[in-house]
Short mmCIF file of C-alpha atoms in Angstrom, two decimals:
data_model
loop_
_atom_site.label_atom_id
_atom_site.label_comp_id
_atom_site.label_asym_id
_atom_site.label_seq_id
_atom_site.Cartn_x
_atom_site.Cartn_y
_atom_site.Cartn_z
CA MET R 27 99.87 -9.69 -117.50
CA HIS R 28 96.37 -10.26 -116.07
CA TYR R 29 96.65 -7.02 -114.11
CA SER R 30 97.62 -5.03 -117.23
CA LEU R 31 94.78 -6.59 -119.21
CA SER R 32 92.29 -5.65 -116.49
CA VAL R 33 93.51 -2.06 -116.53
CA ILE R 34 93.12 -1.92 -120.30
CA VAL R 35 89.59 -3.32 -120.11
CA VAL R 36 88.58 -0.82 -117.40
CA CYS R 37 90.02 2.07 -119.39
CA LEU R 38 88.23 0.90 -122.54
CA ILE R 39 84.90 0.68 -120.72
CA TRP R 40 85.40 4.14 -119.25
CA TRP R 41 86.31 5.56 -122.66
CA LEU R 42 83.26 4.04 -124.36
CA THR R 43 80.98 5.31 -121.58
CA TRP R 44 82.39 8.81 -121.94
CA ILE R 45 81.90 8.76 -125.70
CA ARG R 46 78.26 7.70 -125.23
CA PHE R 47 77.76 10.36 -122.57
CA SER R 48 79.33 13.06 -124.79
CA ILE R 49 77.04 12.10 -127.65
CA VAL R 50 74.04 12.50 -125.35
CA LEU R 51 75.16 15.95 -124.29
CA ARG R 52 75.96 17.02 -127.85
CA GLY R 53 72.47 15.96 -128.79
CA PHE R 54 71.17 18.93 -126.84
CA GLN R 55 72.98 21.49 -128.97
CA PHE R 56 70.06 21.63 -131.38
CA LEU R 57 67.63 22.50 -128.61
CA ALA R 58 68.56 26.16 -128.23
CA PRO R 59 69.41 29.06 -130.50
CA PRO R 60 73.14 29.82 -130.66
CA ASN R 61 72.76 33.29 -129.14
CA THR R 62 71.58 32.57 -125.60
CA MET R 63 72.14 34.92 -122.71
CA VAL R 64 74.72 34.00 -120.11
CA LEU R 65 73.57 34.73 -116.57
CA GLY R 66 76.68 33.58 -114.78
CA LEU R 67 75.36 31.54 -111.84
CA PRO R 68 76.41 27.89 -111.53
CA ALA R 69 74.27 25.38 -113.37
CA SER R 70 74.90 22.66 -110.78
CA ILE R 71 72.09 21.07 -108.77
CA ASN R 72 72.03 18.98 -105.61
CA PRO R 73 69.83 15.96 -104.83
CA GLY R 74 66.21 16.76 -103.98
CA VAL R 75 64.38 16.03 -100.74
CA VAL R 76 62.93 12.74 -102.01
CA ASN R 77 66.02 11.49 -103.87
CA VAL R 78 64.83 8.12 -105.15
CA PRO R 79 67.93 6.02 -105.98
CA GLY R 80 68.77 5.97 -109.67
CA ARG R 81 70.57 9.27 -110.11
CA ASP R 82 73.72 8.77 -112.17
CA PRO R 83 76.35 11.08 -113.74
CA GLN R 84 74.54 11.20 -117.08
CA ALA R 85 71.19 12.16 -115.56
CA GLN R 86 72.90 14.75 -113.37
CA ALA R 87 74.73 16.42 -116.26
CA VAL R 88 71.75 16.27 -118.63
CA ALA R 89 69.40 17.75 -116.01
CA GLU R 90 71.82 20.62 -115.37
CA SER R 91 72.28 21.26 -119.09
CA LEU R 92 68.55 21.29 -119.86
CA LEU R 93 67.71 23.48 -116.88
CA GLU R 94 70.33 25.99 -117.97
CA ARG R 95 68.99 26.11 -121.51
CA ASP R 96 65.44 26.59 -120.26
CA ARG R 97 66.63 29.40 -118.00
CA GLU R 98 68.55 31.14 -120.77
CA ILE R 99 65.99 31.08 -123.57
CA HIS R 100 62.47 30.67 -122.11
CA HIS R 101 60.17 33.17 -120.44
CA CYS R 102 58.44 32.31 -117.15
CA PHE R 103 55.10 32.54 -119.02
CA PHE R 104 54.46 30.50 -122.14
CA ASN R 105 51.61 32.65 -123.46
CA GLU R 106 50.14 36.13 -123.21
CA GLN R 107 47.55 34.94 -120.66
CA GLY R 108 50.30 34.37 -118.10
CA PHE R 109 50.26 30.56 -118.03
CA HIS R 110 53.41 29.36 -116.33
CA ASN R 111 56.41 27.56 -117.80
CA HIS R 112 56.57 24.22 -115.96
CA LEU R 113 59.51 22.77 -117.85
CA SER R 114 62.06 23.09 -115.05
CA HIS R 115 59.50 21.78 -112.53
CA HIS R 116 58.87 18.71 -114.67
CA LEU R 117 62.57 18.02 -115.17
CA LEU R 118 63.45 18.28 -111.49
CA ALA R 119 60.45 16.35 -110.20
CA ALA R 120 61.21 13.48 -112.60
CA TYR R 121 64.94 13.70 -111.86
CA ASP R 122 64.27 13.46 -108.12
CA LEU R 123 62.18 10.33 -108.74
CA SER R 124 65.13 8.73 -110.63
CA ALA R 125 64.36 9.59 -114.27
CA PRO R 126 67.32 8.67 -116.51
CA ALA R 127 69.03 11.02 -118.95
CA ALA R 128 67.06 9.86 -122.01
CA LEU R 129 63.73 10.48 -120.27
CA LEU R 130 64.81 13.96 -119.17
CA GLN R 131 65.70 14.74 -122.77
CA ALA R 132 62.29 13.45 -123.90
CA ILE R 133 60.54 15.70 -121.35
CA TYR R 134 62.43 18.72 -122.64
CA VAL R 135 61.64 17.94 -126.27
CA ALA R 136 57.96 17.39 -125.47
CA GLU R 137 57.52 20.69 -123.67
CA ARG R 138 59.87 23.10 -125.45
CA SER R 139 57.52 23.61 -128.39
CA ILE R 140 54.94 25.49 -126.29
CA GLN R 141 57.44 27.74 -124.53
CA LYS R 142 57.78 31.45 -125.21
CA LEU R 143 61.25 32.81 -125.85
CA ILE R 144 62.53 35.55 -123.58
CA ASP R 145 61.68 38.83 -125.26
CA ASP R 146 64.42 40.18 -127.49
CA GLN R 147 62.88 43.58 -128.12
CA PRO R 148 65.32 46.38 -129.01
CA GLU R 149 63.44 48.89 -126.87
CA LEU R 150 64.01 46.72 -123.78
CA GLU R 151 67.73 46.14 -124.24
CA HIS R 152 68.65 49.28 -122.32
CA VAL R 153 66.42 48.47 -119.33
CA LYS R 154 68.41 47.74 -116.21
CA VAL R 155 66.61 47.10 -112.94
CA THR R 156 68.36 48.45 -109.86
CA PRO R 157 67.38 48.69 -106.19
CA ASP R 158 66.49 52.34 -106.84
CA ASN R 159 64.15 51.82 -109.80
CA PHE R 160 62.77 48.41 -108.77
CA VAL R 161 59.19 49.65 -108.38
CA LYS R 162 59.18 51.27 -111.84
CA TYR R 163 59.26 47.92 -113.63
CA ILE R 164 57.49 45.67 -111.15
CA GLY R 165 54.40 43.72 -112.18
CA GLN R 166 55.13 43.82 -115.94
CA ALA R 167 55.83 40.56 -117.74
CA LYS R 168 57.93 42.20 -120.46
CA TYR R 169 60.61 43.00 -117.87
CA TYR R 170 61.11 39.38 -116.77
CA HIS R 171 64.55 39.24 -118.41
CA ALA R 172 65.60 42.49 -116.73
CA PHE R 173 64.49 41.18 -113.33
CA LEU R 174 66.24 37.85 -113.96
CA VAL R 175 69.51 39.70 -114.59
CA PHE R 176 68.88 41.89 -111.53
CA PHE R 177 68.26 39.00 -109.13
CA THR R 178 71.18 37.07 -110.59
CA GLU R 179 73.42 40.01 -109.71
CA GLN R 180 71.88 40.36 -106.26
CA ILE R 181 72.47 36.67 -105.48
CA LYS R 182 76.05 36.91 -106.73
CA GLU R 183 76.62 39.82 -104.38
CA CYS R 184 74.58 38.88 -101.31
CA GLY R 185 73.89 35.16 -101.55
CA MET R 186 70.63 33.32 -102.01
CA SER R 187 69.24 33.51 -98.47
CA GLU R 188 69.95 37.20 -97.97
CA THR R 189 68.43 38.07 -101.34
CA ILE R 190 65.20 36.21 -100.53
CA GLU R 191 65.06 37.83 -97.09
CA LYS R 192 65.62 41.31 -98.51
CA TYR R 193 63.27 41.23 -101.48
CA VAL R 194 60.43 39.08 -100.13
CA PHE R 195 60.34 39.65 -96.38
CA SER R 196 62.33 42.75 -95.40
CA PRO R 197 60.17 45.83 -94.61
CA VAL R 198 62.93 47.99 -96.11
CA VAL R 199 61.88 46.72 -99.54
CA THR R 200 58.45 45.18 -99.14
CA ASP R 201 56.90 48.15 -97.32
CA VAL R 202 57.77 50.53 -100.15
CA GLU R 203 54.51 51.56 -101.78
CA GLY R 204 53.79 49.45 -104.84
CA THR R 205 56.29 46.69 -104.07
CA GLN R 206 54.21 44.10 -102.18
CA MET R 207 56.74 41.37 -103.03
CA LEU R 208 55.40 38.84 -100.53
CA ALA R 209 51.96 39.11 -102.13
CA ARG R 210 53.51 38.72 -105.58
CA PHE R 211 55.56 35.77 -104.29
CA MET R 212 52.34 34.02 -103.16
CA SER R 213 50.26 34.94 -106.23
CA GLY R 214 49.95 33.13 -109.54
CA LEU R 215 48.62 29.92 -107.97
CA TYR R 216 51.81 29.65 -105.88
CA HIS R 217 54.08 29.50 -108.96
CA PRO R 218 56.73 32.09 -107.96
CA PHE R 219 56.86 30.38 -104.55
CA ILE R 220 57.22 26.98 -106.23
CA GLN R 221 59.92 28.13 -108.66
CA THR R 222 61.95 29.65 -105.83
CA GLY R 223 61.33 26.55 -103.73
CA TYR R 224 62.79 24.34 -106.43
CA GLY R 225 65.89 26.51 -106.48
CA VAL R 226 66.37 26.31 -102.73
CA GLU R 227 65.64 22.58 -102.56
CA PHE R 228 68.08 21.66 -105.31
CA GLY R 229 70.73 24.17 -104.27
CA SER R 230 70.41 26.20 -107.47
CA ASP R 231 71.00 29.93 -107.01
CA ALA R 232 70.13 30.36 -110.69
CA MET R 233 66.64 28.92 -110.17
CA VAL R 234 66.11 31.12 -107.13
CA ALA R 235 66.83 34.12 -109.37
CA GLN R 236 64.18 32.77 -111.77
CA GLY R 237 61.66 32.45 -108.96
CA LEU R 238 62.23 35.98 -107.65
CA ALA R 239 62.10 37.41 -111.17
CA GLN R 240 58.85 35.55 -111.72
CA ALA R 241 57.44 37.00 -108.49
CA ALA R 242 58.44 40.51 -109.57
CA VAL R 243 56.39 40.32 -112.79
CA HIS R 244 53.24 39.01 -111.07
CA ALA R 245 50.43 41.20 -109.84
CA PRO R 246 49.95 41.14 -106.02
CA LEU R 247 46.63 39.32 -106.39
CA VAL R 248 46.50 38.02 -102.81
CA ALA R 249 47.62 41.22 -101.06
CA ASP R 250 44.32 41.59 -99.19
CA LEU R 251 44.93 38.22 -97.51
CA LEU R 252 48.31 39.13 -96.09
CA ASP R 253 48.81 41.20 -92.97
CA SER R 254 52.12 41.02 -91.12
CA THR R 255 50.51 42.77 -88.14
CA ALA R 256 47.44 40.58 -88.00
CA PRO R 257 45.67 40.64 -84.62
CA GLY R 258 45.34 37.58 -82.48
CA ILE R 259 49.03 36.70 -82.23
CA VAL R 260 50.02 36.23 -78.63
CA GLU R 261 53.47 37.50 -77.77
CA ILE R 262 55.34 35.45 -75.21
CA SER R 263 58.61 35.77 -73.41
CA ALA R 264 61.21 33.04 -73.07
CA SER R 265 60.23 32.57 -69.43
CA MET R 266 56.62 31.63 -70.22
CA THR R 267 56.88 27.85 -70.34
CA THR R 268 53.74 26.67 -68.53
CA ILE R 269 51.10 27.44 -71.12
CA GLY R 270 48.83 24.92 -72.80
CA ASP R 271 49.44 23.45 -76.23
CA GLU R 272 46.86 25.66 -77.94
CA SER R 273 48.20 28.81 -76.28
CA ARG R 274 51.70 27.83 -77.30
CA ASN R 275 51.03 26.43 -80.77
CA GLY R 276 47.65 27.87 -81.77
CA LYS R 277 44.58 25.96 -82.90
CA PRO R 278 45.21 22.76 -84.87
CA LEU R 279 44.62 23.26 -88.57
CA LEU R 280 41.87 20.63 -88.69
CA HIS R 281 39.99 22.65 -86.06
CA ILE R 282 40.32 25.73 -88.27
CA LEU R 283 38.95 23.79 -91.23
CA ARG R 284 35.94 22.80 -89.16
CA GLU R 285 35.32 26.49 -88.43
CA LEU R 286 35.80 27.31 -92.11
CA TYR R 287 33.04 24.85 -93.01
CA ASP R 288 30.72 26.22 -90.30
CA SER R 289 31.30 29.93 -91.04
CA ASP R 290 28.44 31.95 -92.52
CA ALA R 291 30.90 34.72 -93.38
CA LEU R 292 32.94 32.33 -95.49
CA LYS R 293 30.30 30.88 -97.73
CA PRO R 294 31.55 30.41 -101.30
CA VAL R 295 30.21 32.52 -104.13
CA ALA R 296 27.43 31.18 -106.36
CA TYR R 297 28.32 28.40 -108.78
CA ASP R 298 28.73 29.35 -112.41
CA PRO R 299 30.07 26.69 -114.78
CA ASN R 300 31.22 29.40 -117.19
CA LYS R 301 33.49 31.16 -114.71
CA SER R 302 37.24 30.78 -114.95
CA ILE R 303 39.50 30.01 -112.01
CA ALA R 304 40.69 33.63 -112.09
CA GLN R 305 37.12 34.92 -111.92
CA TYR R 306 36.30 32.66 -108.98
CA ARG R 307 39.42 33.88 -107.19
CA ALA R 308 38.55 37.53 -107.82
CA ASP R 309 34.96 37.08 -106.61
CA THR R 310 36.11 35.20 -103.52
CA LEU R 311 38.27 38.19 -102.58
CA LYS R 312 35.17 40.37 -102.15
CA ASP R 313 32.38 40.95 -99.64
CA GLY R 314 34.53 40.84 -96.53
CA ARG R 315 35.97 37.36 -97.11
CA PRO R 316 39.64 38.44 -96.97
CA GLU R 317 39.17 39.89 -93.48
CA ALA R 318 37.23 36.82 -92.33
CA ILE R 319 39.94 34.53 -93.71
CA LYS R 320 42.70 36.51 -92.00
CA GLN R 321 40.83 36.52 -88.71
CA LEU R 322 40.33 32.75 -88.86
CA CYS R 323 43.94 32.09 -89.81
CA THR R 324 45.35 34.10 -86.90
CA THR R 325 43.97 31.44 -84.54
CA TRP R 326 46.49 28.99 -86.05
CA TRP R 327 49.17 30.87 -84.13
CA GLY R 328 49.72 30.85 -80.41
CA GLY R 329 52.86 32.27 -78.89
CA VAL R 330 55.56 33.98 -80.85
CA SER R 331 58.43 35.95 -79.40
CA SER R 332 58.59 39.72 -79.41
CA GLU R 333 60.85 39.37 -82.48
CA GLY R 334 58.06 37.54 -84.33
CA GLN R 335 59.66 34.10 -84.06
CA ALA R 336 58.14 30.73 -83.17
CA SER R 337 59.76 27.56 -81.88
CA GLU R 338 61.14 25.08 -84.39
CA SER R 339 58.78 22.42 -83.08
CA ASN R 340 55.81 24.71 -83.75
CA ILE R 341 57.09 25.45 -87.26
CA ASP R 342 57.53 21.72 -87.95
CA LEU R 343 54.05 20.99 -86.63
CA LYS R 344 52.48 23.53 -88.96
CA VAL R 345 54.27 22.09 -91.98
CA GLU R 346 53.01 18.64 -91.02
CA GLU R 347 49.46 19.95 -90.63
CA LEU R 348 49.60 21.50 -94.10
CA PHE R 349 50.65 18.18 -95.63
CA TRP R 350 47.69 16.39 -94.00
CA ALA R 351 45.18 19.11 -94.90
CA ASN R 352 46.27 19.67 -98.50
CA THR R 353 46.46 15.94 -99.20
CA LEU R 354 42.89 15.65 -97.91
CA PHE R 355 41.74 18.61 -100.00
CA LEU R 356 43.12 16.99 -103.13
CA CYS R 357 42.15 13.35 -102.60
CA GLY R 358 39.46 13.42 -99.92
CA THR R 359 36.83 15.76 -101.38
CA SER R 360 35.09 13.52 -103.88
CA LYS R 361 31.56 12.14 -103.54
CA ARG R 362 30.74 8.64 -102.33
CA GLY R 363 29.49 6.40 -105.07
CA GLN R 364 31.18 8.48 -107.76
CA LYS R 365 34.53 8.16 -109.47
CA PRO R 366 37.20 10.25 -107.67
CA ARG R 367 37.85 13.70 -109.10
CA LEU R 368 40.95 15.74 -108.29
CA ASP R 369 40.74 19.53 -108.24
CA PHE R 370 43.36 21.31 -110.36
CA VAL R 371 43.70 24.28 -108.00
CA LEU R 372 43.89 22.31 -104.75
CA MET R 373 46.50 20.05 -106.34
CA HIS R 374 48.71 23.14 -106.50
CA ALA R 375 48.28 23.66 -102.75
CA LEU R 376 49.71 20.20 -102.07
CA ASN R 377 52.50 20.62 -104.62
CA ALA R 378 53.46 23.96 -103.07
CA THR R 379 53.51 22.50 -99.56
CA LEU R 380 56.45 20.31 -100.56
CA PHE R 381 58.72 23.37 -100.76
CA LEU R 382 58.02 24.69 -97.28
CA PRO R 383 60.66 22.50 -95.55
CA SER R 384 63.39 23.66 -97.93
CA LEU R 385 62.45 27.34 -97.87
CA LEU R 386 62.08 27.42 -94.10
CA LYS R 387 65.64 26.15 -93.69
CA VAL R 388 67.12 29.23 -95.35
CA LEU R 389 64.93 31.87 -93.70
CA SER R 390 65.34 33.73 -90.43
CA GLY R 391 62.97 32.92 -87.57
CA ALA R 392 60.72 35.91 -88.19
CA SER R 393 60.57 35.26 -91.93
CA LYS R 394 59.57 31.64 -91.30
CA VAL R 395 56.52 32.88 -89.43
CA LYS R 396 55.73 35.44 -92.14
CA LEU R 397 55.87 32.76 -94.83
CA LEU R 398 53.56 30.36 -93.01
CA LYS R 399 51.22 33.22 -92.09
CA ALA R 400 50.99 34.01 -95.80
CA PHE R 401 50.64 30.40 -96.99
CA LEU R 402 47.57 29.42 -94.97
CA PRO R 403 45.20 32.28 -95.91
CA VAL R 404 46.06 31.87 -99.59
CA THR R 405 45.22 28.18 -99.31
CA MET R 406 41.97 28.92 -97.47
CA MET R 407 41.02 31.39 -100.18
CA PHE R 408 41.49 28.74 -102.85
CA VAL R 409 39.36 26.29 -100.85
CA LEU R 410 36.55 28.86 -100.90
CA ALA R 411 37.15 29.58 -104.59
CA ARG R 412 36.57 25.88 -105.31
CA GLY R 413 33.21 25.90 -103.53
CA ARG R 414 34.46 24.92 -100.04
CA PRO R 415 34.67 21.17 -100.80
CA ARG R 416 34.08 18.98 -97.75
CA ILE R 417 36.75 16.57 -96.61
CA ASP R 418 35.50 13.00 -96.27
CA ALA R 419 38.21 11.20 -94.30
CA LYS R 420 36.35 7.89 -94.36
CA LEU R 421 36.14 8.04 -98.15
CA VAL R 422 39.84 8.67 -98.70
CA MET R 423 40.75 5.92 -96.21
CA SER R 424 38.59 3.52 -98.23
CA TYR R 425 40.93 3.86 -101.20
CA THR R 426 43.52 1.12 -101.48
CA ALA R 427 46.79 1.39 -99.58
CA ALA R 428 48.41 -0.94 -102.10
CA PRO R 429 47.77 0.62 -105.51
CA ARG R 430 48.95 -1.43 -108.47
CA PRO R 431 49.24 -0.69 -112.16
CA PRO R 432 46.63 -2.39 -114.37
CA GLY R 433 47.21 -6.02 -115.15
CA GLN R 434 50.05 -6.58 -112.71
CA THR R 435 50.16 -10.09 -111.23
CA MET R 436 52.82 -12.35 -109.78
CA THR R 437 53.64 -14.66 -112.66
CA ARG R 438 56.31 -16.82 -111.04
CA ARG R 439 56.07 -18.92 -107.88
CA PRO R 440 58.57 -17.89 -105.18
CA ASN R 441 61.40 -20.27 -104.37
CA ALA R 442 60.77 -22.61 -101.45
CA GLY R 443 63.54 -20.89 -99.51
CA THR R 444 61.90 -17.46 -99.79
CA VAL R 445 61.34 -15.79 -96.42
CA GLY R 446 57.76 -14.66 -96.03
CA ASP R 447 55.09 -14.27 -98.70
CA PRO R 448 56.13 -11.76 -101.42
CA SER R 449 52.47 -11.12 -102.26
CA GLU R 450 52.02 -9.68 -98.75
CA THR R 451 55.12 -7.48 -98.82
CA TYR R 452 54.28 -5.37 -101.85
CA ASN R 453 55.74 -1.85 -101.88
CA PRO R 454 53.47 0.25 -104.11
CA TRP R 455 55.88 3.20 -104.23
CA LEU R 456 58.25 1.25 -106.50
CA ASN R 457 55.62 0.91 -109.22
CA ILE R 458 54.24 4.40 -108.65
CA CYS R 459 57.62 6.09 -109.08
CA ALA R 460 58.62 3.95 -112.05
CA SER R 461 55.39 4.84 -113.85
CA VAL R 462 54.73 8.45 -112.89
CA ILE R 463 58.02 9.75 -114.30
CA HIS R 464 56.53 8.97 -117.72
CA ALA R 465 53.36 11.00 -117.07
CA PRO R 466 52.90 13.68 -119.75
CA ASP R 467 51.65 16.30 -117.25
CA ALA R 468 54.23 17.80 -114.88
CA HIS R 469 51.54 18.29 -112.21
CA THR R 470 51.06 14.54 -111.92
CA VAL R 471 54.74 13.93 -111.22
CA LYS R 472 54.79 16.80 -108.72
CA ALA R 473 51.72 15.59 -106.83
CA VAL R 474 53.15 12.09 -106.45
CA ARG R 475 56.51 13.51 -105.33
CA ALA R 476 54.76 15.58 -102.64
CA SER R 477 52.86 12.50 -101.47
CA TYR R 478 56.07 10.46 -101.41
CA TYR R 479 57.78 13.06 -99.22
CA ALA R 480 54.82 13.13 -96.85
CA ALA R 481 54.88 9.33 -96.63
CA GLN R 482 58.59 9.41 -95.82
CA HIS R 483 58.03 11.79 -92.92
CA TYR R 484 54.52 11.01 -91.63
CA GLY R 485 53.79 7.52 -92.97
CA HIS R 486 54.39 6.00 -89.52
CA LYS R 487 51.49 7.88 -87.91
CA GLN R 488 48.84 5.68 -86.27
CA PRO R 489 45.08 6.34 -86.21
CA ARG R 490 44.17 9.02 -83.65
CA ASP R 491 47.68 10.54 -83.99
CA VAL R 492 46.99 13.09 -86.73
CA PRO R 493 47.30 16.60 -85.24
CA GLY R 494 43.89 17.98 -84.33
CA CYS R 495 41.87 14.90 -85.29
CA PHE R 496 39.80 15.31 -82.07
CA ILE R 497 37.98 18.51 -81.16
CA ASP R 498 37.78 17.78 -77.41
CA GLU R 499 40.44 17.25 -74.75
CA ASP R 500 39.11 13.77 -73.93
CA HIS R 501 39.65 12.62 -77.52
CA GLN R 502 36.09 11.39 -77.93
CA LYS R 503 34.66 13.74 -80.56
CA GLU R 504 36.16 13.84 -84.05
CA THR R 505 37.00 17.21 -85.57
CA LEU R 506 35.85 16.07 -89.01
CA PRO R 507 33.90 12.89 -89.81
CA GLY R 508 36.40 10.04 -89.83
CA SER R 509 39.38 12.20 -88.88
CA SER R 510 40.42 9.87 -86.04
CA GLU R 511 40.73 7.02 -88.56
CA LEU R 512 43.36 8.82 -90.63
CA ASP R 513 46.82 7.32 -90.48
CA GLY R 514 50.09 7.42 -92.37
CA THR R 515 48.74 5.32 -95.23
CA LEU R 516 46.81 8.42 -96.38
CA PHE R 517 49.71 9.47 -98.57
CA VAL R 518 50.11 6.26 -100.54
CA ARG R 519 46.32 6.06 -100.91
CA ALA R 520 46.41 9.60 -102.28
CA ALA R 521 49.23 8.76 -104.69
CA GLY R 522 47.24 5.75 -105.86
CA VAL R 523 44.19 7.90 -106.58
CA VAL R 524 46.37 10.30 -108.55
CA MET R 525 47.71 7.40 -110.63
CA GLU R 526 44.24 5.93 -111.19
CA THR R 527 42.79 9.31 -112.14
CA LEU R 528 45.64 10.66 -114.29
CA GLY R 529 46.56 7.24 -115.66
CA TRP R 530 49.24 4.60 -115.33
CA VAL R 531 50.36 5.66 -118.78
CA SER R 532 53.45 3.45 -118.85
CA HIS R 533 51.11 0.46 -118.39
CA GLY R 534 48.73 1.38 -121.20
CA ASP R 535 46.28 3.77 -119.50
CA ASP R 536 45.19 6.87 -121.39
CA PRO R 537 46.22 10.13 -119.69
CA GLY R 538 43.48 11.37 -117.37
CA LYS R 539 42.47 14.91 -116.49
CA TRP R 540 42.38 17.20 -113.48
CA ASP R 541 39.00 18.59 -112.48
CA PHE R 542 38.26 22.27 -113.13
CA SER R 543 34.58 22.31 -112.15
CA GLY R 544 34.82 23.26 -108.45
CA LEU R 545 34.08 20.18 -106.39
CA GLY R 546 32.55 22.04 -103.45
CA TRP R 547 29.42 22.90 -105.42
CA ASP R 548 26.87 20.10 -105.73
CA ASP R 549 25.94 21.36 -109.20
CA ALA R 550 29.49 20.67 -110.38
CA TRP R 551 28.89 16.97 -109.77
CA GLU R 552 25.89 16.91 -112.09
CA ASN R 553 28.12 17.51 -115.12
#
């Protein structure tokens, strides 16, 4: 009798949960027009690389449903100026940090109003992109839908990895005049790269198709920075095993940043408070700077094989270096004695870095090198376009390693049997994650997620262990002021600065703002 009653109770609970879950899903029916296009790739997603516990069946199903609706009805740009649709980024970043179903729905509702519907123009209905006419339609935003259908079909036929290889890295496609897909992939403030990276990270072929379609409708704005045959790459054979670290791995990235700061050829353009980010980028890509950037970035590479491949340890090292450098560019370039300011453009460099580990896993050895060889010069260009802001390692290490939301105190005395002092064992990430998923700006969630990943992988690093923190072999002279003092707490300090600057909104702070002034110019700090 007791057993039968237990079974009935369990079944009743399951039934009530399913009814509640079904109501949640049905609530999304009003979010999209009835006539949405069906692309035919699975809507399913896998856990992300951070994967904060909290994911449940409701959040999983709701995330998949909302992502599919965004994919089917929204353009990759939300206005005619080419500003990017961040809705899927916001959903997945929050989902990966354990946002529940109701919050994911709220994010969708908050952002859908600004989105632009995929064009439904009669004159475009007949357009069908094929491998033969690919170049005819490339670089034109109105053909986003046609490219989305094309890449969906390509992924169905060839798979996600092969499609990325073919249309971003293969000379058979990319060397065709006018294609320049790698340059398009890295343009738009990294957004096609980021969109594709989300797809790869979360195992979504459908999102990869979105990312490639987005790349195809971008202009190749950074083409002058990319050169697959750049000089200065040392070819090695498998038998060459007795070379030094720098010959094998190239110069440490922090050493390259020191040279960037010291270079007369890489001085930033004049400050103009009325210039847009796009204008600064265009002006930076003049007067010989692209060649100087490429020449400097080739020193990051030591030995690669005759097939253009590098060792996995070298690839991993370069990803680590990018996390350190781009975290420092975002959170270590303010002025002492002034409130921290976080550059909007350099924030994108950190957010984009998060997708390198996932993308590199699905690429061939040669394509891994090509991707990293493209990523660094684009990042260096943006550093120049923001006035070449100086990294102050001592300043960023002065920020708290235990950030707390405003007004948080321990209100109850621990039990006498408690082991240790709870006030000394505070984990700031718990509060950071719980609060940032409510941030109104997707970039805030993404920046914290990137910092969290970096802390997971490099948070154990001791002072003097950061790659390239010393310029000399005896480890006596710092590469940058304070660089030997950097340790793995950098990433939680950075996340804390992001929360303080953009606001602990779930604890009553007003939303803050990213900085658009260009922090490398002294005049920008006078405003």
